[in-house]
XYZ file of C-alpha atoms in Angstrom:
126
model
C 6.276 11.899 12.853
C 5.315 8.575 10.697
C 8.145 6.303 10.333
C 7.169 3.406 7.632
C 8.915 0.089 7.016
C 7.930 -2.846 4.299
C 9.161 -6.743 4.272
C 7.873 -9.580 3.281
C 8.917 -9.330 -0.422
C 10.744 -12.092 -2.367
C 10.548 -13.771 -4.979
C 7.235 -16.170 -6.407
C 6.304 -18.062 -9.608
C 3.507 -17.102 -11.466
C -0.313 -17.821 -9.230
C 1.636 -17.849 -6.209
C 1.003 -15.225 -2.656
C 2.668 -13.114 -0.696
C 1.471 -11.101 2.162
C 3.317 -7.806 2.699
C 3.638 -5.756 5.826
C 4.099 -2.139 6.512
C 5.114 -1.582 10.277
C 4.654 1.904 11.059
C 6.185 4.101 14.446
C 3.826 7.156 15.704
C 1.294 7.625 17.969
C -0.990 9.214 15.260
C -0.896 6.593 12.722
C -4.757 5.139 13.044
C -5.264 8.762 12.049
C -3.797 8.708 8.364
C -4.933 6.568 5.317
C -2.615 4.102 4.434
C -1.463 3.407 0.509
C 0.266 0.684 -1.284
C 2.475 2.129 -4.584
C 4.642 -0.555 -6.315
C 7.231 1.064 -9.013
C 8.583 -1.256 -11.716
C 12.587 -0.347 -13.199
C 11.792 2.762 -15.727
C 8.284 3.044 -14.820
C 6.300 5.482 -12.867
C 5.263 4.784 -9.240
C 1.705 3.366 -9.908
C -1.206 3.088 -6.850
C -2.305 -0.205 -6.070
C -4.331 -0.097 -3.043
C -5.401 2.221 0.104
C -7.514 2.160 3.456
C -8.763 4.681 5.180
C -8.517 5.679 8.855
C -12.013 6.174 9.991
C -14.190 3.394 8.975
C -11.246 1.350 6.874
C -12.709 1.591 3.609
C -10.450 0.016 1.030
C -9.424 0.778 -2.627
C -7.683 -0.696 -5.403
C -6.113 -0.178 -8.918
C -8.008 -1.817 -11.162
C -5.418 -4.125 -12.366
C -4.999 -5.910 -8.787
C -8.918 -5.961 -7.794
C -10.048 -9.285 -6.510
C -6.170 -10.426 -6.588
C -4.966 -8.274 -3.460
C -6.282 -7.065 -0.162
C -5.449 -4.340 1.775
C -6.461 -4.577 5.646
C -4.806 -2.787 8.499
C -4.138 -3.421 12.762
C -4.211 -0.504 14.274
C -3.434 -1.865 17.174
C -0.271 -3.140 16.350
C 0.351 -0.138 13.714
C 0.802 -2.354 10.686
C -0.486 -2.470 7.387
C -1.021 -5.766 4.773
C -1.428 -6.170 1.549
C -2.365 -9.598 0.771
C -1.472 -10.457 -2.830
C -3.016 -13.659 -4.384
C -2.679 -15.097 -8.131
C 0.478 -13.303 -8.751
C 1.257 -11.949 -12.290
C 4.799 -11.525 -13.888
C 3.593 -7.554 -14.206
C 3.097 -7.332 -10.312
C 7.085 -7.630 -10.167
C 8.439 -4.061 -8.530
C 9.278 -2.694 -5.852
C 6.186 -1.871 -3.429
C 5.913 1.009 -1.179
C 3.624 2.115 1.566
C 2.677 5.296 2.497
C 0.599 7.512 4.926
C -1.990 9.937 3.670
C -3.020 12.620 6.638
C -6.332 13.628 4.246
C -9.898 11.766 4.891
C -11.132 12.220 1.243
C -10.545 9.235 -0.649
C -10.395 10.874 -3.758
C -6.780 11.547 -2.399
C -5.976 8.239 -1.728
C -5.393 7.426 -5.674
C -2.253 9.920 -6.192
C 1.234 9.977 -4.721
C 1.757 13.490 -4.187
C -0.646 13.275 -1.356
C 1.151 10.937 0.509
C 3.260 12.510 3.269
C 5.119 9.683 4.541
C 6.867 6.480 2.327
C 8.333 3.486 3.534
C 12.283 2.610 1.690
C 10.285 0.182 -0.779
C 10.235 -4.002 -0.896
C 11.270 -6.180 -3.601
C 8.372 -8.360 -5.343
C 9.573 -10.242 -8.193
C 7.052 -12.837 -10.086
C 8.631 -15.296 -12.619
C 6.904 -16.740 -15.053
């Protein structure tokens, strides 16, 4: 139904930006939130950020607020995250994903996500 694919990881020092995209096939996508996990080598898949379909509302983890923004083109079914004043602890691999509900208490929690991209590399040095 929702096919999902990242790029635009790499690697950046420390302070630097990236911008990743999330370029999704199916004719229903402006219908589902969309969410940004990241998962870091022996640690669990974490939320970063989501927007929602009808009014694109955005939320964010705590740790990346005022660093990253999420924004979305519906009309070219693609999804950002725009990550500014990059941390060594942003480094893993990010994920997005498409959430069919409209309550954005949801939004926050993996297992509510019914569609995931195969992940992007970010690494940070220091």
């Amino acid at each position: 139904q929702v096919q999902l694919v990242e790029s635009g990881g790499g690697l950046v020092q420390a302070g630097g930006s990236l911008r990743l995209s999330c370029a999704a096939s199916g004719r229903t996508f402006s219908r589902y939130a969309m969410g940004w996990f990241r998962q870091a080598p022996g640690k669990e898949r974490e939320f970063v950020a989501a927007i929602s379909w009808r009014d694109s509302s955005t939320y964010y983890a705590e740790s990346v607020k005022g660093r990253f923004t999420i924004s979305r083109d519906n009309s070219k079914n693609t999804v950002y995250l725009q990550m500014n004043s990059l941390k060594p602890e942003d480094t893993a691999v990010y994920y997005c994903a498409a959430n069919p509900s409209s309550y954005s208490r949801s939004y926050y929690y993996k297992q509510e996500y019914d569609h995931w991209g195969q992940g992007t590399q970010v690494t940070v040095s220091s």
